[in-house]
Each structure stands twice: as C-alpha cells, then as structure tokens.
Amino acid sequence: MFARTSNVCPNIKCLPEHQVFVRTSNVCPNVKCSPDQKNKKMTSHPKNAEAFIENTDRVDWHDAALWHVRQKRDMAVNTVPEWEKLRDVAAQIKAHTLANLRAYLLDFEQNAMANGVEVHWAKDAEAHNQIVLGILKRSNVKKVVKSKSMLTEECGLNAFLESQDFEITDTDLGERIIQMRQEPPSHIVLPAIHIKKEEVGDLFRKELGAELGNNDPTYLTNQARIHLREKFMECDAAITGVNFGVVETGEVVVCTNEGNADLGVHLAPIVIHSMGIEKLVPRSKDLAVFIRLLARSATGQPITIYTSHHKKPAKGAEKHIVLVDNGRSGRLKMEKHRSSLQCIRCGACMNTCPIYRRSGGHSYHFTIPGPIGSILAPTTDLKKYSDLPFASTLCGSCGDVCPVKIDIPNQLYLWRQEIAEAGALEGKRKSMKAASKLLASPRLYRNFGRLMTMGLRFMPKFLMVNRYNIWTKGRELPKPPKQSFKDWYKKNHK
Amino acid sequence: MRRDILKSLEEHQFKGPALPEFDFSVKNPTNLLDRFSASAKASASDILDDNKINDLLAKFNQVVNLSEQIDYKGQSLHGIRTPYELGDIDLLIMDGVFGVAENGAIWVESESLPFRVLPFIAEHLVICIKKSNLVANMHDAYAKINADTYGFGVFIAGPSKTADIEQSLVIGAQGPRSLGILLST
Amino acid sequence: MRVGLFIPCYIDQFYPEVGIATYELLVKLGYNVTAPMSATCCGQPMANSGFEDEAKKVYHHFVDDFSEFDVIVMPSGSCTMHVKEHYTNIEQSKNVRHVRKNTYDLVEFLRKHGLKKLPKVTFKTTVALHTGCHSLRGLGIGQPSELFGAPTSALRQILSHVKGLKFVDLDRPDECCGFGGTFAVTQEAISVKMGQDKVADVKRTGAEILVSNDMSCLMHIEGILRKQGDNVKIMHIAQILNM
C-alpha cells in the first residue's frame, strides 16, 4: 500500500534498484518486505520487464553478460561431436527414470541407507523445513552453512531457520552476495548476474569492512573467502543441494566450482543433502552423460571444478538425505508437462532467452525464472503465474539448448491454451470470438480490411490488446498501400 | 509422509521408454597425455616438472605430503582430531587415481585421505597421477570407477574458481588457489 | 501441379507488393498459381494468445479454401508453421491432413522445387539476412547457431544465386527480432528493445537492406527503423528474386 501511494518502499534496507521496480509495478523484490507489500508483489512480468528496461545501460550490460555465457556454451558444445546424440540419450534416461520413479526411489533409499545415510521423505516445503529443523535441533546446532540449492530456495529454508534462531550462511559467493542484499537469486546458476562489481564493492565495504572504492573482482572474492572461512570454521552443520542422486550406489553428486560445498560437508559433523525426487539417475554409467552435458550447457566449462560423489558419512559424522516432493509427483500426471521434471537446472535456457536477458530473473516472480520457470510455475498456481507463458515470443531457442530436450516452446504454447481455458484471460475472450467470426468470413474481413487501411489507425483487432497506440510507442505503423494484394490480384490475374 | 509420497507416485505412474543403450567410450584413445595436459591448462591447472615442484616446496612452510611420488617429508597430521584444525595448510600433495583427457579432471577417493576436507582446505594443491592412468572421456572414467571402493570420491578439474562477480573469472575462490599436476611414469 | 497461394492478412493489407512478388515469382517458375480471394488468416494470432478453441472456425475456413490445391505456398514462415504444427485441435479429416502436409513457406518451397529454375537476377547491394524464428527452428530452414555444427541459412543459399549481392553477417544472426505476434503489444517494452537491438546489429554491419522471409518480423523492424529515422530498407526475399 505504501508503495502504491508514495512510490517508495518504506523498508529502509531497500536498495535503489528495488525502488525502480516499485515505481512501475508497485512491488519491491526485497524478500523481507512486510506481508501486505509482498502480497501484491511481482505479479506481472510485463510491468517488471518494463521497469528493468528503463535503465538502458544496465539492460544492455545484463543482456551482453548472459549472451557471452551462451557463446561460451556454443564453443563447448562444438568440441563434442556426439552432442546431439548425448541430448537424446539424456532425455530418454530421464524419461525412463520418471516413468519408474517410485521403484527407483525405493532402491535409492535402500542403497543410501546401506551406506550409513539417514533418508527422510518430505511431502512439501514445510515438511522439508521441519525435517531439517529436527535434525539440527537433535544435535544442538547453532550455525549452519549452505551451498547452492534452488530446492532450499523453493522451500524458503533460510527464512524459516532464521525465524528459529539459527544462523544460516549461504556460502556460494553469488548466493552470499544476494543473501546480504536480502534478495532472491535472479538466475539458478549465476545468482548475482544482475549485480555490478561496484555494487558488490559497496556491499562488502558495508558488511565486511572491505576497502572503500576497491571493486576488483579478485580482491572482492578474496574478502569473501576470508569471511566465509570464518563461517566454515564455526559451523555445526552443512546443507547442500543435489545435482544427481545415483540409484545403483545410493550416492549424491554435487557439482560446484568454488569448493564451498565440500568445505562445509567435510568439516561439519552434521550434513544434510536436500534433493528433489526427480533428480535420480539409475546408474553411474548414466552419470557420465549428464556430467558431460551439465557444465557445458551452464557455463561452457567441460566440467565443474568439483564433481563430488557423497556416499558414506565420514567417520564420526552424520549424513542425511531429504527427498522432497513439493508438487513433483503431481506433475507426473500432466502428460504434456511432465517432461519439465527432466530439468537438470543448467540455466542454458535462461542464457539464450532474449526476453530473460532483457528482463532479468526477478521479473518472473517465481523461484525459478526464465523459460523453464515459465513452464514450471503454472503447475503450482495457474492464475498467479498466468503471465509467464506469455513472456515469450516462442522463438524456440530454449528448446534447442536444453540438454535434456524438454520441449519448452511447445509447453509454453500449451500453457497459453490451458490458461485461457481456465478463464484467466476472460477479458480477451469476447474480442477473440469477434476476431474469429471476422476471419472466418471473407466478406466481413474484406470490409474490415478496407476500413482499416483507409484509416490505418488500428492494427488488426486481434493484434491489439489495449489501445492502438501501444504499437506506436516505439514503432511507426506500416504505410498504408494504395491497394491490397487482393485488389491487385482481381485486376491482374487471368 | 513417505507413504504419502509413494502413494502419489503410484497413482501418477505412466508408461515411459526403456533405459537407452549407449556407448560413448573411446575404443582406441590416442594422444591422451597431450589432450589431458591441454585440458588441464585450459582449466588453469599447472602441469609440473621437478623444477616446479622444488619451487613449490621451497615457497611454502606448512606442507602436507600424502604421496610417495614426491620425496619430501612434510608436516605430520598426527594429533589432528578434527578437520577444523586443518586450516593452516599451505600446500597439500596427494595421489589421484586417474585423469580424464576431455576435461583435465582427476578422480580422487577419500580412502587416500586421512581427512576428506584436505584437498579443499589447503591453500594450494598438488595431485600426482601416473601417465598410464589416463582415460579419454567421462564414459571411460565411470567404467573405471568401482563405487564400492570409496565413501567419498571427487573429480577435481582445476584450482577453485568463480565468476560470480560480473562474470570476471577469479582463480582461487574458496578452495585451493592453485592446482599442480604431476604426471609420473 | 496446382499451387494455392496464401497471402496472410497483414501482407494483403500492408505489404501487397510482397504478395505480388510472390505470385509473379511462382508464375515465372512455371507454376499454375491461384490465390483464393476468400482467404483471410491462418489463425495464429488467436491461437498464440491461448484461444486455439476460438481459432477453429478460422482453421476450417483455411482448409476449405486450400484443400483443392496440390501444394499451398505462402510468403510467411510463421503462418506455415502454424498450419503444419498447430492445426491439431480440429478433426484430422483427409483435407486437413492434405493441407497440413502440403503447406510450404516460399523458401521451403523454392528449396524443394524451384532453385534450378530461379530467374536470373542482378542486384548490386549489401544485404543482411534475418530468418524468422518460426521458419528457422520451427520449419528447420537452416540450422540455428545453438545446435552442434556450423549454422546455415536457407536465405543465403537461395540469394547466392543473385548476382552482385554482397552479404554481411549480423553479430547475432538468429536472435529473435521481438515481434512475437501479440507479444509486440502485450510486452511492448521488451519487444521494442529486442527490435532496437536487432536494428543496431543491422546498422553496425553497414547493410543497405535487411532481407527476411517473414514480413511480420520486417513490419516490426521497419517500424523501429522508421521511428529512428534510419536508412536501412527492408525487403522480403520474394521481392529480390522477382526483380
């Protein structure tokens, strides 16, 4: 309410960039804003995108940064002649696993338990958080370190644990930065891609006592290293996400570059790996396919620096795996959308998406942004996320880069139909019916066409959603020709 | 809870494809050493020779040597009770199992480590592998690994790194600032 | 072979010269070409807005107009793709299946049937090329840069037959132009930004003309070019081949 009347978010921790969002969409992305502000939040991708684009220099910089990652991916892809075949195999492995998920999860549980790992099952986000809480409380944990996990982001784990008086530190550098800024990540692999080094410099000066005006990434990374080492040395427990759970061995595989995940896991006596149930692969042999696809798709590296296989707890330590459903089993019954569960969270679709690059992850107002987020979000709340499948030109690039061949463009198209059918677009239905009538009648069409070009004040009605002048904000209308093609044809065709 | 999830999965079961047959292993690999070295260097690892090793040993004080490939008696880990006490190691030298040519990664198993955190907490890392223990790609790698032999295993493909600040590559993030690889015969 | 020529609504109304060029070109290539006067729209804008149910009437009308022809050709990759891929929610009668199978974008059609017979054209100018996304990724006329292997362009392949034509490469040759149908209005800010970036890429190359096989893309790009007062011209590939 404050935001709408005064265009200023009263949260004193809000940063200037957050204020830009407030101006156009009445919403602040600050996760700690009060509930009634949050309720109106981020409900419209177009509005958020418009705010993002206002700063031309910034959007160009953001777009160029992500395009560069896409180019690195292309170079890496072209070093693997069997790349397209690998994608086919990966897609089939995942489809097979999902079709047999129940049996595979039971086998995985059995094998993990035989390794000395405690396996827990969480029906939803709340259950996950409660299970984690239980494990931590059991051992009087006070300080927790966490490496990158979009699943824990989905479950809101950090906010929950903080409300229970735990200190929880995100140890991935990008995640730590956004944790300090009290923002959600804007990209699933590059969480701070929307933040400039000067802003990190300012942040670290404020939070870590770093040198004023030193924005060198190497210096700043080193400041974070020192700071995070302290956290590692004081931690009682470590939480990680999981890239792949291997059924045949009961191990979980975590792929990182910084070393932070392993520092936590191998220091802390209590270790928790949070895993979405869709993350299984049947055999070690299958892992090879995914390890070859993942980093190349994500960042253009042939492999991440660390591909850690966590199998048995270290002597004297506890290891837990929390298997999380939170809507995943429900997605299995959606025939046209279930392949979205194949996602290995590489982020390639975001890097290639021309809309994502020019609107930023926060514009999607969902844990996972970009093309994959736009087909996942409606499975959780169709009405709330009805804007996302339309945040696309259906250019098809995302489907081409997806290492597990999820048919994202097709699913975007299908969601649009489902959203209209569910009545979320009732405002448009009347004009669509009228357009249909017009376009099925050559006579009506011809007359309308004449009216249209004579005035050239309207785009074809079905191209308009709002006032005609939306087109003309940034573009000229086409010049009206003297005769239509049909007029010419009638005169000249024998 | 567990029951609910299993029930939900059972209700939503569907017919899917079979597990695919595939074989991307390299049958007659050539130039493994050159390709491994090139991949390792592309990942900012150093390929070491005797001179470079001696330089490293001269440079650092707190050296822990777990490998017999290098003749150097570093500090003992005798008396270390918890991994938290390992924060002062300048250089760790250890053995790896094998290397992968397509990406310069080295497979390491925890059974060769008194503490699993060692390859991550040391400021600098050197891993020794035999030249004859190189494979072409990850398919060959996983064929070589026996999951029964380790409680923790990791492919290490270079010094720790990050590009989280404006996509500027920084070598030496939170793990070791450098990775030296000794390829012995 | 009887060719049914479909001229999409926006070409009929705003760019008739492209329809005329397409028609004349096909006649020059020796085809028996008819453009049904009752044709209107392929229904894509409605379906892409989520209303494929409401679009059924339009689909039936299209099939009725064109089922008598052996092949249907249109100077629009996006309309072609829509007919081929998305006319799935109507009963798949013999006519529907025939129309879906035998609908071609002009470029597809030329590559399949007409490259050898192309009239000799000389056109001394510098061109940049834009293949519409629906053509490139939807119909597969050319390979996009994100797949393994060297990207290819059907437009370039065909235009290489034109004497005097010099090609310049865009930095991002297969980045979407941002039109996207109703997207151009519902997401106006991003649509325009994408168009502006495409225009900047074209201007950087020094091309005199931007050539595409999709007028919807060009309509959007031209709108931005003219708003910015830029000199670059737009042409549909049919207009060059018909010179």
mmCIF file of C-alpha atoms in Angstrom, chain A residues 132 136 141-146 157 161 166-171 231 234-239 272:
data_model
loop_
_atom_site.group_PDB
_atom_site.id
_atom_site.type_symbol
_atom_site.label_atom_id
_atom_site.label_comp_id
_atom_site.label_asym_id
_atom_site.label_seq_id
_atom_site.Cartn_x
_atom_site.Cartn_y
_atom_site.Cartn_z
ATOM 1 C CA VAL A 132 15.857 -30.110 8.637
ATOM 2 C CA LEU A 136 19.625 -29.613 13.575
ATOM 3 C CA VAL A 141 23.316 -26.985 16.035
ATOM 4 C CA LYS A 142 23.561 -23.198 16.108
ATOM 5 C CA LYS A 143 25.388 -22.266 12.929
ATOM 6 C CA VAL A 144 24.676 -23.681 9.526
ATOM 7 C CA VAL A 145 26.472 -23.246 6.204
ATOM 8 C CA LYS A 146 24.642 -23.924 2.985
ATOM 9 C CA LEU A 157 14.571 -22.691 4.191
ATOM 10 C CA LEU A 161 15.708 -21.331 10.006
ATOM 11 C CA PHE A 166 19.721 -20.406 13.614
ATOM 12 C CA GLU A 167 22.487 -18.588 11.841
ATOM 13 C CA ILE A 168 22.485 -19.748 8.258
ATOM 14 C CA THR A 169 25.124 -18.591 5.806
ATOM 15 C CA ASP A 170 24.942 -19.168 2.077
ATOM 16 C CA THR A 171 28.493 -19.967 1.096
ATOM 17 C CA LYS A 231 31.872 -19.242 8.885
ATOM 18 C CA GLU A 234 32.442 -22.065 13.197
ATOM 19 C CA CYS A 235 29.771 -24.142 11.529
ATOM 20 C CA ASP A 236 27.976 -27.013 13.260
ATOM 21 C CA ALA A 237 26.121 -28.295 10.211
ATOM 22 C CA ALA A 238 26.283 -28.140 6.426
ATOM 23 C CA ILE A 239 23.424 -28.293 3.954
ATOM 24 C CA ILE A 272 22.174 -32.672 5.056
#
